[in-house]
């Protein structure tokens, strides 16, 4: 009788372990590197179908590869080197590419806390250079900004946190980010002081929606990213509650099965033009494009 009891107990314990392990295995797995990639700007190229008040473009492309520096895969501290470049090709004679954005940067990530169900807390910091590679005068003769060849240059630091979680009900990984970006005046081109915001508060929410079938949980079907930026310093004589201080974007991603390495997206953006010396333009646009599929769970 005792032998049968021991066998029953052993069977129940092993069954519990197997099913518990199965539940864990069906949850998409995160690590510090994947969390860092979620925080990085997407590599993408847009279609020539922008809707809104932006100049007519053939495309806008953002190239943002990441080079990882870490001791081993399970390290709590790692760095990313990123030679980010953004270009716009204009739908004009000879299809010119004017004043590309160069944003080389180094980011540091520290895994401060790790709990079950993908509850991670990550602290990060970044130091970056931002310029357009031009050497012309900042102003034209009539005192307007020289968009063709004017010099644009600043350096900044950013620090904040990332919080992740997994929803079993929604089958989605969620991340929340909040950070502060600071451009010291001594790191900024003289002509930009008082015209370009040097203190910004960033917030974002990202969700990766996974299929319901456990055997298809290697990649998300849909993703969503909502981002906001609030300029906090005194620049351009803007009032405290002026809407020009606020940037917002909402991006929907679709990851089709027939495209293994890229995804499709549509983005709604309102706010300051993020393309270097064009920063005084206010955009309200809808755009479509493709992005690299960098995350595998």
Short mmCIF file of C-alpha atoms in Angstrom, two decimals:
data_model
loop_
_atom_site.label_atom_id
_atom_site.label_comp_id
_atom_site.label_asym_id
_atom_site.label_seq_id
_atom_site.Cartn_x
_atom_site.Cartn_y
_atom_site.Cartn_z
CA UNK A 1 0.00 0.00 0.00
CA UNK A 2 2.81 2.39 0.90
CA UNK A 3 4.54 1.61 -2.38
CA UNK A 4 1.40 2.51 -4.37
CA UNK A 5 1.05 5.73 -2.36
CA UNK A 6 4.65 6.73 -3.12
CA UNK A 7 4.15 5.96 -6.80
CA UNK A 8 0.96 8.10 -6.87
CA UNK A 9 2.72 11.00 -5.16
CA UNK A 10 5.67 10.72 -7.52
CA UNK A 11 3.31 10.65 -10.52
CA UNK A 12 1.42 13.77 -9.34
CA UNK A 13 4.62 15.66 -8.64
CA UNK A 14 6.12 14.78 -12.01
CA UNK A 15 2.87 15.71 -13.78
CA UNK A 16 2.82 19.08 -12.00
CA UNK A 17 6.43 19.73 -12.99
CA UNK A 18 5.79 18.80 -16.62
CA UNK A 19 2.68 20.98 -16.94
CA UNK A 20 4.35 23.83 -15.09
CA UNK A 21 7.32 23.61 -17.42
CA UNK A 22 4.94 23.53 -20.41
CA UNK A 23 3.26 26.71 -19.21
CA UNK A 24 6.65 28.39 -18.87
CA UNK A 25 7.82 27.16 -22.27
CA UNK A 26 4.75 28.57 -24.03
CA UNK A 27 5.44 32.09 -22.76
CA UNK A 28 7.67 34.12 -25.12
CA UNK A 29 11.03 34.61 -23.43
CA UNK A 30 12.72 37.95 -22.84
CA UNK A 31 16.27 38.82 -21.85
CA UNK A 32 18.15 42.08 -21.38
CA UNK A 33 19.21 42.22 -25.04
CA UNK A 34 15.63 41.89 -26.34
CA UNK A 35 14.39 44.51 -23.89
CA UNK A 36 17.12 46.86 -25.14
CA UNK A 37 16.09 46.24 -28.77
CA UNK A 38 12.48 47.09 -27.92
CA UNK A 39 13.76 50.44 -26.65
CA UNK A 40 15.85 51.13 -29.75
CA UNK A 41 14.44 53.12 -32.68
CA UNK A 42 13.09 50.89 -35.46
CA UNK A 43 15.02 50.34 -38.68
CA UNK A 44 12.50 51.12 -41.41
CA UNK A 45 11.78 52.53 -44.84
CA UNK A 46 8.56 54.34 -45.74
CA UNK A 47 6.47 54.21 -48.90
CA UNK A 48 5.92 57.37 -51.03
CA UNK A 49 2.36 57.67 -49.74
CA UNK A 50 2.68 60.03 -46.76
CA UNK A 51 -0.54 61.82 -45.90
CA UNK A 52 -0.23 65.22 -44.25
CA UNK A 53 1.85 68.39 -44.35
CA UNK A 54 5.30 66.88 -44.91
CA UNK A 55 7.21 67.58 -48.14
CA UNK A 56 6.64 65.05 -50.94
CA UNK A 57 9.08 62.20 -50.35
CA UNK A 58 10.16 59.16 -52.29
CA UNK A 59 10.97 57.55 -48.95
CA UNK A 60 12.34 58.09 -45.48
CA UNK A 61 14.74 55.46 -44.14
CA UNK A 62 16.18 54.88 -40.69
CA UNK A 63 19.19 52.55 -40.42
CA UNK A 64 19.74 51.59 -36.80
CA UNK A 65 21.91 48.46 -36.28
CA UNK A 66 23.04 47.59 -32.76
CA UNK A 67 26.44 46.21 -31.74
CA UNK A 68 26.30 44.48 -28.36
CA UNK A 69 28.97 44.71 -25.66
CA UNK A 70 28.49 42.28 -22.76
CA UNK A 71 30.42 39.64 -20.85
CA UNK A 72 27.91 36.84 -21.48
CA UNK A 73 24.25 36.37 -22.44
CA UNK A 74 22.95 36.36 -18.85
CA UNK A 75 24.87 39.51 -17.83
CA UNK A 76 22.90 42.11 -15.90
CA UNK A 77 24.86 44.95 -17.52
CA UNK A 78 25.35 45.51 -21.24
CA UNK A 79 26.02 48.28 -23.75
CA UNK A 80 24.82 48.91 -27.30
CA UNK A 81 26.76 50.86 -29.92
CA UNK A 82 24.43 52.28 -32.56
CA UNK A 83 25.51 54.28 -35.65
CA UNK A 84 22.00 55.52 -36.43
CA UNK A 85 21.42 57.31 -39.76
CA UNK A 86 18.14 58.77 -41.06
CA UNK A 87 17.69 60.00 -44.64
CA UNK A 88 14.88 61.48 -46.72
CA UNK A 89 14.79 61.31 -50.52
CA UNK A 90 12.63 64.11 -51.87
CA UNK A 91 10.26 63.72 -54.80
CA UNK A 92 11.90 66.53 -56.77
CA UNK A 93 14.20 66.87 -59.78
CA UNK A 94 17.10 64.37 -59.44
CA UNK A 95 15.47 63.04 -56.24
CA UNK A 96 17.86 64.79 -53.81
CA UNK A 97 18.78 63.50 -50.34
CA UNK A 98 19.35 66.56 -48.17
CA UNK A 99 20.98 66.88 -44.75
CA UNK A 100 20.87 63.29 -43.45
CA UNK A 101 20.62 62.82 -39.69
CA UNK A 102 23.63 61.19 -38.01
CA UNK A 103 22.94 60.02 -34.46
CA UNK A 104 25.81 57.78 -33.27
CA UNK A 105 25.18 56.71 -29.69
CA UNK A 106 26.15 54.37 -26.91
CA UNK A 107 23.49 53.03 -24.52
CA UNK A 108 23.89 51.20 -21.23
CA UNK A 109 21.30 48.82 -19.76
CA UNK A 110 21.19 47.37 -16.27
CA UNK A 111 18.74 44.64 -15.19
CA UNK A 112 17.68 45.98 -11.77
CA UNK A 113 14.95 43.43 -11.03
CA UNK A 114 13.65 40.20 -12.55
CA UNK A 115 10.54 38.33 -11.43
CA UNK A 116 8.34 35.58 -12.82
CA UNK A 117 5.93 36.18 -15.72
CA UNK A 118 8.43 38.48 -17.43
CA UNK A 119 8.22 41.26 -14.86
CA UNK A 120 11.51 43.06 -15.50
CA UNK A 121 12.78 46.44 -14.38
CA UNK A 122 15.65 47.81 -16.49
CA UNK A 123 17.53 51.06 -15.96
CA UNK A 124 19.22 52.64 -18.97
CA UNK A 125 21.33 55.60 -19.98
CA UNK A 126 22.45 56.98 -23.33
CA UNK A 127 24.97 59.48 -24.64
CA UNK A 128 24.60 60.57 -28.27
CA UNK A 129 25.75 63.00 -30.93
CA UNK A 130 23.19 64.46 -33.35
CA UNK A 131 24.20 66.35 -36.50
CA UNK A 132 23.50 66.65 -40.22
CA UNK A 133 27.04 66.62 -41.62
CA UNK A 134 26.77 70.10 -43.14
CA UNK A 135 29.14 73.06 -42.74
CA UNK A 136 27.13 75.95 -44.18
CA UNK A 137 25.83 78.92 -42.23
CA UNK A 138 22.85 78.26 -39.98
CA UNK A 139 20.91 81.24 -41.40
CA UNK A 140 20.16 82.44 -44.92
CA UNK A 141 20.64 86.11 -45.82
CA UNK A 142 17.02 86.89 -44.90
CA UNK A 143 17.58 85.38 -41.41
CA UNK A 144 15.60 82.20 -42.14
CA UNK A 145 17.11 78.81 -41.30
CA UNK A 146 19.30 77.39 -44.05
CA UNK A 147 17.62 74.05 -44.72
CA UNK A 148 19.82 73.22 -47.71
CA UNK A 149 23.30 73.28 -46.20
CA UNK A 150 23.02 74.80 -42.73
CA UNK A 151 25.04 73.28 -39.91
CA UNK A 152 23.04 71.44 -37.22
CA UNK A 153 24.80 69.85 -34.24
CA UNK A 154 24.05 68.94 -30.64
CA UNK A 155 24.96 66.28 -28.08
CA UNK A 156 22.71 64.86 -25.41
CA UNK A 157 22.31 62.37 -22.62
CA UNK A 158 19.19 60.36 -21.79
CA UNK A 159 18.37 58.26 -18.74
CA UNK A 160 15.27 56.40 -17.63
CA UNK A 161 13.70 53.02 -16.97
CA UNK A 162 11.87 50.21 -18.78
CA UNK A 163 9.22 48.01 -17.15
CA UNK A 164 8.00 44.82 -18.83
CA UNK A 165 5.17 42.38 -18.10
CA UNK A 166 3.30 39.53 -19.81
CA UNK A 167 -0.48 39.18 -20.03
CA UNK A 168 -1.63 35.54 -20.21
CA UNK A 169 -5.17 36.70 -21.01
CA UNK A 170 -4.11 38.92 -23.91
CA UNK A 171 -1.10 36.80 -24.92
CA UNK A 172 0.97 39.97 -25.17
CA UNK A 173 4.26 41.33 -23.88
CA UNK A 174 3.92 44.89 -22.61
CA UNK A 175 6.66 47.44 -21.97
CA UNK A 176 6.48 50.90 -20.41
CA UNK A 177 9.29 53.42 -20.75
CA UNK A 178 9.90 56.81 -19.17
CA UNK A 179 13.05 58.87 -19.65
CA UNK A 180 14.52 62.37 -19.62
CA UNK A 181 16.67 63.72 -22.47
CA UNK A 182 19.05 66.60 -21.71
CA UNK A 183 21.08 68.73 -24.15
CA UNK A 184 23.59 70.86 -22.19
CA UNK A 185 23.90 74.31 -23.75
CA UNK A 186 27.68 73.93 -24.01
CA UNK A 187 27.08 70.79 -26.15
CA UNK A 188 24.76 72.60 -28.58
CA UNK A 189 25.46 74.76 -31.63
CA UNK A 190 25.36 78.43 -30.61
CA UNK A 191 22.64 79.35 -33.14
CA UNK A 192 20.34 76.61 -31.82
CA UNK A 193 20.27 77.87 -28.23
CA UNK A 194 16.84 79.23 -27.39
CA UNK A 195 15.34 77.77 -30.57
CA UNK A 196 15.86 74.03 -30.01
CA UNK A 197 14.48 72.26 -26.94
CA UNK A 198 17.22 70.95 -24.66
CA UNK A 199 15.07 69.22 -22.02
CA UNK A 200 12.55 66.53 -23.01
CA UNK A 201 10.43 63.99 -21.19
CA UNK A 202 9.76 60.80 -23.15
CA UNK A 203 7.12 58.16 -22.40
CA UNK A 204 6.13 55.12 -24.42
CA UNK A 205 4.02 51.98 -24.29
CA UNK A 206 4.68 48.93 -26.47
CA UNK A 207 2.66 45.74 -26.81
CA UNK A 208 3.52 42.59 -28.80
CA UNK A 209 0.43 40.47 -29.50
CA UNK A 210 1.07 36.74 -29.91
CA UNK A 211 -1.06 34.01 -31.53
CA UNK A 212 -3.30 31.91 -29.30
CA UNK A 213 -1.81 28.62 -30.48
CA UNK A 214 1.14 27.64 -28.35
CA UNK A 215 3.09 26.16 -31.26
CA UNK A 216 3.08 29.53 -33.08
CA UNK A 217 4.43 31.75 -30.32
CA UNK A 218 7.83 32.41 -31.87
CA UNK A 219 6.88 35.84 -33.19
CA UNK A 220 4.16 38.43 -32.71
CA UNK A 221 1.26 38.80 -35.13
CA UNK A 222 0.59 42.43 -34.23
CA UNK A 223 2.47 45.08 -32.29
CA UNK A 224 1.55 48.53 -31.05
CA UNK A 225 3.70 51.42 -29.92
CA UNK A 226 2.46 54.71 -28.44
CA UNK A 227 5.02 57.44 -27.76
CA UNK A 228 4.86 60.95 -26.33
CA UNK A 229 7.46 63.67 -25.82
CA UNK A 230 7.03 66.86 -23.81
CA UNK A 231 9.53 69.72 -24.17
CA UNK A 232 10.03 71.17 -20.70
CA UNK A 233 12.51 74.02 -21.10
CA UNK A 234 12.09 77.61 -22.23
CA UNK A 235 12.63 77.83 -26.00
CA UNK A 236 11.17 79.72 -28.97
CA UNK A 237 9.19 81.87 -26.52
CA UNK A 238 6.52 79.19 -26.25
CA UNK A 239 3.92 79.34 -23.49
CA UNK A 240 4.02 76.65 -20.83
CA UNK A 241 0.92 74.91 -22.21
CA UNK A 242 1.60 75.51 -25.91
CA UNK A 243 0.72 72.42 -27.98
CA UNK A 244 3.94 72.86 -29.96
CA UNK A 245 5.71 71.48 -26.90
CA UNK A 246 3.99 68.11 -27.34
CA UNK A 247 4.92 65.31 -29.75
CA UNK A 248 2.89 62.12 -30.07
CA UNK A 249 2.93 59.07 -32.31
CA UNK A 250 0.92 55.86 -32.60
CA UNK A 251 2.33 52.98 -34.65
CA UNK A 252 0.62 49.73 -35.61
CA UNK A 253 2.78 46.84 -36.83
CA UNK A 254 1.70 43.72 -38.70
CA UNK A 255 4.04 40.75 -38.94
CA UNK A 256 2.75 38.51 -41.76
CA UNK A 257 3.73 34.85 -41.92
CA UNK A 258 4.76 35.14 -45.57
CA UNK A 259 7.44 37.74 -44.72
CA UNK A 260 9.97 36.18 -42.38
CA UNK A 261 12.37 39.08 -41.79
CA UNK A 262 10.29 42.25 -42.21
CA UNK A 263 7.01 43.67 -40.97
CA UNK A 264 4.55 46.31 -42.18
CA UNK A 265 3.52 49.41 -40.25
CA UNK A 266 1.28 52.44 -40.31
CA UNK A 267 2.13 55.43 -38.12
CA UNK A 268 0.22 58.51 -37.01
CA UNK A 269 2.55 61.35 -35.95
CA UNK A 270 1.97 64.88 -34.71
CA UNK A 271 4.63 67.24 -33.44
CA UNK A 272 8.01 68.77 -34.16
CA UNK A 273 9.83 67.59 -37.28
CA UNK A 274 12.49 65.20 -35.96
CA UNK A 275 14.70 65.53 -39.07
CA UNK A 276 17.66 67.61 -37.80
CA UNK A 277 17.61 71.24 -39.01
CA UNK A 278 13.91 71.02 -39.96
CA UNK A 279 13.03 71.06 -36.24
CA UNK A 280 10.88 74.22 -36.42
CA UNK A 281 8.39 72.55 -38.77
CA UNK A 282 5.26 71.10 -37.18
CA UNK A 283 4.06 67.84 -38.74
CA UNK A 284 0.73 66.04 -38.74
CA UNK A 285 1.17 62.97 -40.92
CA UNK A 286 0.14 59.39 -41.58
CA UNK A 287 2.75 57.18 -43.18
CA UNK A 288 3.21 53.57 -44.22
CA UNK A 289 6.29 51.41 -44.58
CA UNK A 290 8.26 48.28 -43.76
CA UNK A 291 10.55 47.59 -40.82
CA UNK A 292 13.17 44.99 -40.03
CA UNK A 293 11.99 42.04 -37.94
CA UNK A 294 14.62 42.06 -35.21
CA UNK A 295 12.84 40.35 -32.32
CA UNK A 296 12.46 36.61 -31.91
CA UNK A 297 10.85 35.20 -28.77
#
